Coordinates of C-alpha atoms in Angstrom, one line a residue:
M405 CA -80.1 61.2 146.9
T406 CA -78.0 61.5 144.0
S407 CA -75.8 64.8 144.9
R408 CA -75.4 63.1 148.6
I409 CA -73.8 59.8 147.2
I410 CA -71.4 61.4 145.2
S411 CA -70.6 63.8 147.5
Q412 CA -68.9 61.1 149.5
L413 CA -67.5 58.9 147.0
I414 CA -63.8 59.7 146.7
I415 CA -62.9 57.4 143.8
L416 CA -65.4 57.2 140.7
Y417 CA -63.4 55.7 137.7
F418 CA -65.3 55.5 133.8
L419 CA -63.1 52.9 131.9
L420 CA -65.1 50.5 130.1
G421 CA -66.8 52.1 126.8
I422 CA -65.1 55.4 126.6
V423 CA -62.4 54.2 124.4
E424 CA -63.3 53.5 120.4
S425 CA -60.4 50.9 120.3
C426 CA -60.5 47.5 118.0
S427 CA -58.3 44.2 118.6
D428 CA -54.7 43.8 119.9
F429 CA -53.1 41.3 117.7
V430 CA -49.9 39.3 118.6
F431 CA -48.1 37.5 115.7
L432 CA -46.0 34.4 117.1
V433 CA -44.1 33.9 114.2
D434 CA -42.3 30.4 114.0
T435 CA -39.2 31.5 111.8
E436 CA -37.0 27.6 111.9
I437 CA -35.8 26.9 108.7
D438 CA -37.1 23.7 107.6
D439 CA -36.0 21.2 105.4
S440 CA -37.0 21.9 101.8
P441 CA -34.9 23.3 99.5
L442 CA -34.0 26.9 100.1
G443 CA -36.5 27.0 103.1
R444 CA -39.9 27.4 101.0
G445 CA -41.3 26.3 103.8
L446 CA -40.4 29.2 105.8
Q447 CA -40.6 31.7 102.7
R448 CA -44.5 30.6 102.0
R449 CA -44.8 31.2 105.8
R450 CA -43.2 34.7 105.4
D451 CA -45.6 35.9 102.8
L452 CA -49.1 34.9 104.5
V453 CA -47.4 36.5 107.9
L454 CA -46.8 39.5 105.4
K455 CA -50.0 39.6 104.3
A456 CA -51.9 39.6 107.4
A457 CA -49.8 42.2 108.7
E458 CA -50.4 44.4 105.8
Q459 CA -54.4 44.6 106.8
L460 CA -53.8 45.9 110.5
D461 CA -54.2 50.0 110.6
L462 CA -51.8 50.6 113.4
S463 CA -51.6 54.6 112.6
T464 CA -55.2 55.0 114.0
G465 CA -55.2 52.8 117.2
L466 CA -57.9 51.2 116.3
H467 CA -55.4 48.2 116.1
R468 CA -52.3 47.6 118.0
V469 CA -50.1 44.6 117.5
A470 CA -47.2 42.6 119.4
L471 CA -44.2 40.6 117.4
I472 CA -42.8 37.7 119.6
I473 CA -40.4 35.6 117.3
Y474 CA -39.3 32.0 118.1
G475 CA -37.0 29.2 116.1
K476 CA -33.8 29.1 115.4
R477 CA -32.3 32.7 116.6
P478 CA -29.6 34.5 117.1
S479 CA -30.6 35.7 120.4
D480 CA -32.9 34.5 123.3
E481 CA -34.8 37.5 123.2
L482 CA -38.0 36.1 121.7
L483 CA -40.1 39.4 122.2
A484 CA -39.2 41.7 118.9
G485 CA -41.9 44.9 119.8
S486 CA -45.0 45.0 122.2
F487 CA -48.2 46.8 121.5
D488 CA -46.5 50.4 121.9
D489 CA -43.6 49.8 119.9
F490 CA -45.2 49.9 116.2
A491 CA -46.7 53.4 115.3
T492 CA -47.6 52.6 111.5
T493 CA -48.3 49.0 109.7
D494 CA -45.1 50.4 107.4
E495 CA -43.1 50.0 110.5
F496 CA -43.9 46.7 111.6
V497 CA -43.6 45.0 108.0
Q498 CA -40.6 46.3 108.0
V499 CA -39.4 44.8 110.9
L500 CA -41.1 41.3 109.7
K501 CA -39.3 41.8 106.7
S502 CA -35.8 42.8 108.1
E503 CA -36.3 39.6 110.5
F504 CA -37.2 36.7 107.6
D505 CA -34.7 38.4 105.3
A506 CA -31.8 37.8 107.6
L507 CA -32.9 34.0 108.1
L508 CA -33.1 33.3 104.6
L509 CA -29.9 34.6 103.9
R510 CA -27.1 32.7 103.9
N511 CA -24.5 33.1 106.2
E512 CA -22.1 29.9 107.7
T513 CA -20.5 32.2 110.1
R514 CA -23.8 33.3 111.5
R515 CA -24.3 31.3 115.5
L516 CA -27.8 30.1 115.7
L517 CA -28.9 29.3 119.3
P518 CA -30.4 25.8 120.0
S519 CA -34.4 25.9 118.8
I520 CA -36.6 27.9 120.9
G521 CA -40.1 26.5 120.9
S522 CA -43.8 27.5 120.6
A523 CA -44.1 26.6 124.5
D524 CA -41.4 29.3 125.0
A525 CA -42.8 31.7 123.0
L526 CA -46.5 31.5 124.6
E527 CA -45.2 32.2 127.6
I528 CA -43.7 35.4 126.9
L529 CA -47.0 36.2 125.5
L530 CA -48.4 35.2 129.3
K531 CA -46.0 36.8 131.3
R532 CA -45.1 40.1 129.2
V533 CA -47.4 41.0 126.9
L534 CA -51.0 40.5 127.9
S535 CA -50.5 42.8 130.7
K536 CA -50.4 45.6 128.0
K537 CA -53.7 44.8 126.4
R538 CA -56.2 47.4 126.3
M539 CA -59.2 47.0 128.2
N540 CA -62.6 46.1 126.6
S541 CA -60.0 44.7 123.2
P542 CA -60.0 41.3 122.2
V543 CA -56.7 39.8 121.9
V544 CA -56.1 37.8 118.6
V545 CA -53.2 35.6 118.7
L546 CA -51.8 34.7 115.2
A547 CA -48.9 31.4 115.7
F548 CA -47.5 31.3 112.2
T549 CA -45.6 28.0 112.6
D550 CA -44.7 24.6 110.5
G551 CA -46.0 22.8 113.9
R552 CA -42.6 21.4 114.6
I553 CA -42.7 20.3 118.2
R554 CA -39.3 20.5 120.4
P555 CA -38.1 17.9 122.4
N556 CA -40.3 17.4 125.8
E557 CA -42.6 20.3 124.9
A558 CA -45.8 18.5 124.3
A559 CA -47.1 18.7 128.0
R560 CA -45.8 22.5 129.0
L561 CA -47.5 23.6 125.4
E562 CA -50.9 22.1 126.0
R563 CA -50.5 23.3 130.0
I564 CA -49.9 27.0 128.8
S565 CA -52.9 26.8 126.1
A566 CA -55.3 25.8 128.3
Q567 CA -54.3 28.5 130.9
L568 CA -54.3 31.4 128.1
S569 CA -57.8 29.7 126.7
K570 CA -59.7 30.7 129.8
K571 CA -59.0 34.4 129.4
H572 CA -62.5 35.1 128.0
Y573 CA -60.9 37.8 125.3
I574 CA -58.0 35.5 123.8
H575 CA -59.0 34.1 120.4
T576 CA -55.5 31.9 119.1
F577 CA -55.0 30.9 115.5
A578 CA -52.7 28.5 114.5
I579 CA -51.2 29.1 110.8
N580 CA -49.5 26.9 108.7
P581 CA -49.6 27.3 105.0
E582 CA -48.4 23.9 103.9
G583 CA -50.9 21.6 101.9
S584 CA -49.5 18.7 103.1
I585 CA -48.7 18.3 107.2
S586 CA -48.2 15.2 109.5
V587 CA -50.1 14.1 112.1
E588 CA -47.6 14.9 114.7
R589 CA -47.2 18.6 113.6
L590 CA -51.2 18.7 113.2
A591 CA -51.3 17.6 117.0
T592 CA -49.1 20.4 117.6
L593 CA -51.7 22.8 115.8
E594 CA -54.3 21.8 118.4
L595 CA -52.2 22.1 121.3
L596 CA -51.7 25.6 120.1
T597 CA -55.5 26.4 119.9
N598 CA -56.4 24.0 122.9
G599 CA -58.2 21.3 121.0
D600 CA -60.2 23.9 118.7
K601 CA -60.0 22.6 114.7
K602 CA -61.8 25.6 114.0
A603 CA -58.8 28.0 114.6
I604 CA -56.5 25.8 112.6
V605 CA -55.5 27.5 109.3
T606 CA -53.8 25.3 106.4
S607 CA -53.9 24.6 102.8
Q608 CA -55.0 20.9 103.1
N609 CA -58.5 21.7 101.9
R610 CA -57.8 22.1 98.3
Q611 CA -61.0 24.4 97.8
I612 CA -59.8 27.6 100.1
S613 CA -56.6 28.8 100.3
A614 CA -55.1 29.3 103.7
E615 CA -54.9 33.0 102.8
Q616 CA -58.5 33.0 102.2
K617 CA -59.5 31.4 105.3
M618 CA -57.1 33.5 107.5
N619 CA -58.6 36.4 105.6
D620 CA -62.2 35.4 106.8
I621 CA -61.0 34.5 110.3
L622 CA -59.3 38.3 111.1
A623 CA -62.3 40.2 108.9
P624 CA -64.4 40.9 112.3
F625 CA -61.9 41.2 114.6
L626 CA -60.1 43.8 111.8
S627 CA -63.8 45.6 111.2
C628 CA -63.9 46.4 114.8
Q629 CA -66.8 44.0 115.2
K630 CA -67.7 43.3 119.1
F631 CA -68.7 39.6 120.2
S632 CA -67.8 37.7 122.9
K633 CA -65.9 33.9 122.6
S634 CA -68.4 32.9 125.2
R635 CA -71.8 34.2 125.3
I636 CA -74.6 32.4 127.9
L637 CA -77.8 32.4 126.0
R638 CA -80.7 32.1 128.3
R639 CA -84.4 31.3 127.0
K640 CA -87.1 33.6 128.2
P641 CA -89.6 32.1 131.0
K642 CA -92.7 30.5 129.8
V643 CA -95.9 33.0 130.1
A644 CA -98.6 30.8 132.8
T645 CA -101.3 33.1 133.0
T646 CA -103.2 35.1 130.3
A647 CA -103.6 38.1 132.6
A648 CA -103.0 41.4 130.6
P649 CA -99.1 42.3 131.3
R650 CA -98.4 44.9 133.7
Q651 CA -97.2 48.4 132.2
V652 CA -93.1 48.2 133.0
D653 CA -90.6 51.3 132.4
P654 CA -87.8 49.5 130.9
E655 CA -85.7 52.3 131.7
C656 CA -86.2 50.9 135.4
L657 CA -86.3 47.3 135.5
I658 CA -82.6 47.1 137.2
D659 CA -80.9 43.8 138.8
V660 CA -78.1 45.5 141.0
V661 CA -75.8 43.4 143.0
L662 CA -73.9 45.2 145.9
L663 CA -70.0 43.1 146.3
M664 CA -68.9 44.8 149.4
D665 CA -64.8 44.0 150.6
F666 CA -65.3 42.7 154.2
S667 CA -61.9 41.4 154.4
G668 CA -59.3 42.1 157.5
G669 CA -57.5 45.1 155.1
A670 CA -61.3 46.6 154.8
V671 CA -62.5 46.5 158.5
D672 CA -61.8 50.1 159.4
K673 CA -64.1 50.8 155.6
R674 CA -66.9 48.7 156.5
E675 CA -68.9 51.1 158.3
K676 CA -68.0 53.5 155.0
Y677 CA -69.1 50.9 152.8
L678 CA -72.4 49.8 154.0
N679 CA -73.4 53.4 154.7
L680 CA -72.6 54.3 150.7
G681 CA -75.1 51.1 149.8
A682 CA -77.8 52.0 152.4
E683 CA -77.5 55.8 150.8
L684 CA -77.7 54.0 147.2
I685 CA -81.0 52.1 147.8
K686 CA -82.9 53.7 150.5
D687 CA -85.0 55.6 148.6
V688 CA -85.5 53.5 145.4
K689 CA -88.2 51.3 144.9
L690 CA -87.3 47.6 145.1
G691 CA -89.6 44.5 143.1
P692 CA -90.0 42.2 140.6
D693 CA -91.4 45.3 138.2
A694 CA -88.7 47.4 139.1
V695 CA -85.7 47.7 140.8
Q696 CA -84.1 44.4 142.7
V697 CA -81.1 44.6 145.2
A698 CA -79.1 41.5 145.9
F699 CA -76.2 41.9 148.9
V700 CA -73.2 39.9 148.6
R701 CA -69.9 39.8 151.3
F702 CA -66.4 38.5 150.4
S703 CA -62.7 38.1 151.6
G704 CA -60.2 35.8 150.3
P705 CA -60.1 32.2 148.5
K706 CA -63.9 30.3 148.6
R707 CA -65.4 33.3 151.2
T708 CA -67.7 34.8 148.9
D709 CA -70.9 35.0 150.8
T710 CA -74.2 36.1 149.5
V711 CA -76.5 37.7 152.4
F712 CA -80.0 37.9 150.2
H713 CA -80.5 37.8 146.8
L714 CA -82.0 39.8 144.4
K715 CA -85.6 38.2 144.6
K716 CA -85.8 38.6 148.2
H717 CA -86.4 42.2 149.5
Q718 CA -89.5 44.2 148.0
N719 CA -88.8 47.0 150.6
A720 CA -85.8 49.1 150.5
K721 CA -86.1 49.8 154.8
N722 CA -85.9 46.1 155.2
A723 CA -82.8 45.5 152.9
V724 CA -81.2 48.4 154.4
F725 CA -81.2 46.7 157.6
E726 CA -80.1 43.4 156.7
M727 CA -77.1 44.8 155.1
L728 CA -76.1 47.0 157.9
A729 CA -76.4 44.4 160.5
T730 CA -73.7 42.2 158.9
P731 CA -70.6 41.4 160.2
S732 CA -67.1 41.4 158.8
L733 CA -65.5 38.2 157.5
G734 CA -61.7 38.8 157.9
G735 CA -59.0 37.4 156.1
T736 CA -57.3 38.2 152.4
T737 CA -58.8 39.9 149.7
R738 CA -60.1 38.0 146.3
I739 CA -61.7 40.8 144.0
G740 CA -61.4 38.8 141.0
A741 CA -63.0 35.6 141.9
A742 CA -65.6 37.0 144.2
M743 CA -66.8 38.9 141.1
L744 CA -67.0 35.7 139.1
D745 CA -69.1 34.1 142.2
A746 CA -71.1 37.6 142.4
F747 CA -72.3 36.9 138.7
R748 CA -74.2 34.0 139.6
E749 CA -76.7 36.0 141.5
F750 CA -78.0 37.0 138.1
D751 CA -79.3 33.9 137.4
A752 CA -82.9 33.0 137.1
K753 CA -83.5 31.0 140.2
F754 CA -82.3 33.8 142.3
G755 CA -84.7 36.1 141.0
G756 CA -82.8 37.7 137.7
R757 CA -84.7 38.5 135.0
S758 CA -83.3 38.3 131.2
T759 CA -85.1 41.7 130.6
A760 CA -83.4 43.8 133.1
Q761 CA -80.0 46.0 133.2
K762 CA -77.7 44.4 135.3
V763 CA -75.2 46.3 137.3
M764 CA -72.4 45.4 139.9
I765 CA -71.2 47.7 142.2
V766 CA -67.8 46.9 143.9
F767 CA -66.8 48.6 147.2
T768 CA -63.1 48.4 147.7
D769 CA -59.8 49.5 148.0
G770 CA -58.8 48.2 145.1
F771 CA -55.8 45.9 147.0
S772 CA -56.4 41.9 146.3
Q773 CA -54.1 38.8 145.9
D774 CA -55.7 37.9 142.4
D775 CA -56.0 40.3 139.3
P776 CA -59.7 41.2 138.6
T777 CA -59.1 42.2 135.2
D778 CA -59.8 38.5 133.7
A779 CA -62.7 38.9 135.9
A780 CA -64.1 42.5 134.8
V781 CA -63.7 41.5 130.9
K782 CA -66.0 38.3 131.5
L783 CA -68.6 40.4 133.3
Y784 CA -68.5 43.0 130.6
Q785 CA -68.8 40.4 128.0
E786 CA -72.0 39.2 129.3
N787 CA -73.4 42.8 129.6
I788 CA -72.7 43.4 133.2
R789 CA -72.0 47.0 134.4
L790 CA -69.6 47.7 137.0
F791 CA -68.5 50.2 139.1
S792 CA -66.0 50.4 141.6
V793 CA -66.5 52.6 144.7
A794 CA -63.9 53.6 147.5
V795 CA -63.5 55.9 150.3
E796 CA -60.6 57.9 150.9
D797 CA -57.5 56.5 153.3
H798 CA -54.8 59.3 153.7
N799 CA -52.9 56.1 155.4
L800 CA -53.1 53.6 152.7
P801 CA -54.5 55.1 149.5
A802 CA -56.9 52.8 147.1
D803 CA -55.3 50.6 144.5
F804 CA -56.3 52.9 140.9
D805 CA -55.1 50.1 138.7
N806 CA -57.3 47.5 140.1
L807 CA -60.5 49.8 140.4
K808 CA -60.0 51.7 136.7
A809 CA -60.2 47.7 136.0
I810 CA -63.7 47.6 137.3
A811 CA -65.1 50.6 137.3
T812 CA -67.9 52.3 135.2
N813 CA -70.0 55.7 135.8
L814 CA -71.4 55.3 139.1
L815 CA -73.5 58.9 138.9
K816 CA -75.3 57.8 135.8
M817 CA -76.6 54.9 137.9
A818 CA -77.6 56.5 140.5
R819 CA -79.6 58.1 138.8
K820 CA -81.2 55.4 137.2
L821 CA -81.6 53.7 140.4
N822 CA -84.0 56.3 141.3
C823 CA -85.8 56.9 137.9
V824 CA -89.2 56.2 139.4
Q825 CA -89.3 59.1 141.7
T826 CA -87.3 61.1 139.4
R827 CA -89.7 61.3 136.6
K828 CA -92.8 61.8 139.0
K829 CA -91.1 65.3 138.8
G830 CA -90.7 65.9 135.4
T831 CA -87.1 64.5 135.0
P832 CA -86.4 62.6 131.8
G833 CA -84.5 59.3 132.2
I834 CA -80.9 58.6 131.2

């Protein structure tokens, strides 16, 4: 079965988990000189920024960094460097020192543009930086600012911060080294963190310095600990019987969701997708102690349709029969939204098992009106193994970037789904 499936698959991309990467950092640095003598507030900010920067390990590639500088500047270009622009930590530190020194040196002839606020900096992050992030790597946003709000900025800052907070891979921290901060400026720090007070670093608590609190926050990201900002924890179902438990091979306990693009653009590929899906499961043992399969079709906005849930079929032939009889939907294509909708199929009420391995296989050409990257990251954080499958089309080649954003390795999964039959022949499982 495996060889027949693999011979028909034109595109198989393995992405999630192949790169040993750590964190991507974004430094948002407000360089506005405060009203204190000699700009001491900015000097304290400078010291903290440099101490954070010196902890990065850029030369190995485990960490990467982007730099956005705002405030009163001689230029309206806020992006001082993106993720690929700083090869070493020393190089990044030198750029920071140069930026700060140029502002702290008194130069009455230098012309500065009107003050640029945090909302503008976040917009640069959203539009020009995040597209270059690494898959599987958290993005740690460090906003070094005194919290000064610019005129008519609050509503826009709140909107952009809320938009960023919905991205599960982003962790935003607002850092102000001052010990005395006004209520208005604290409110700005809360806007930057979308109301998360624990993500605000100051020196207001005399028992712990801003530097120490910043280091505590950075530690898990610097050491490459793997964790999710939002994790769903499910309780194990209560045992309602005293009968002896059945012997179940955990390697064969798999919940699979087949998600197929039935949009207007894929109407000529529908039959091929169905045949590939049928070939994948037709010889697999289905049931509560083995593999379970759900089938979901999708097209445009709010057009994700579950054909059958995980708990419905315990006979592969019946599952294949119902799947092959499913008509197209037509319309546009929203891969990311469909992936998040299909994620609900792993819920216990539809037959999802807390002890099962969870797999989603997306059959699509990759062309979508939304970006599936955020959805792929969300599912990865929920321990869903993702695969993408496309079929050959000489007239309209598949969108490789979107498929890569979804995919892992289907070859091993094809073997795992057939693990019961394979092991009868003496072949070890994967």
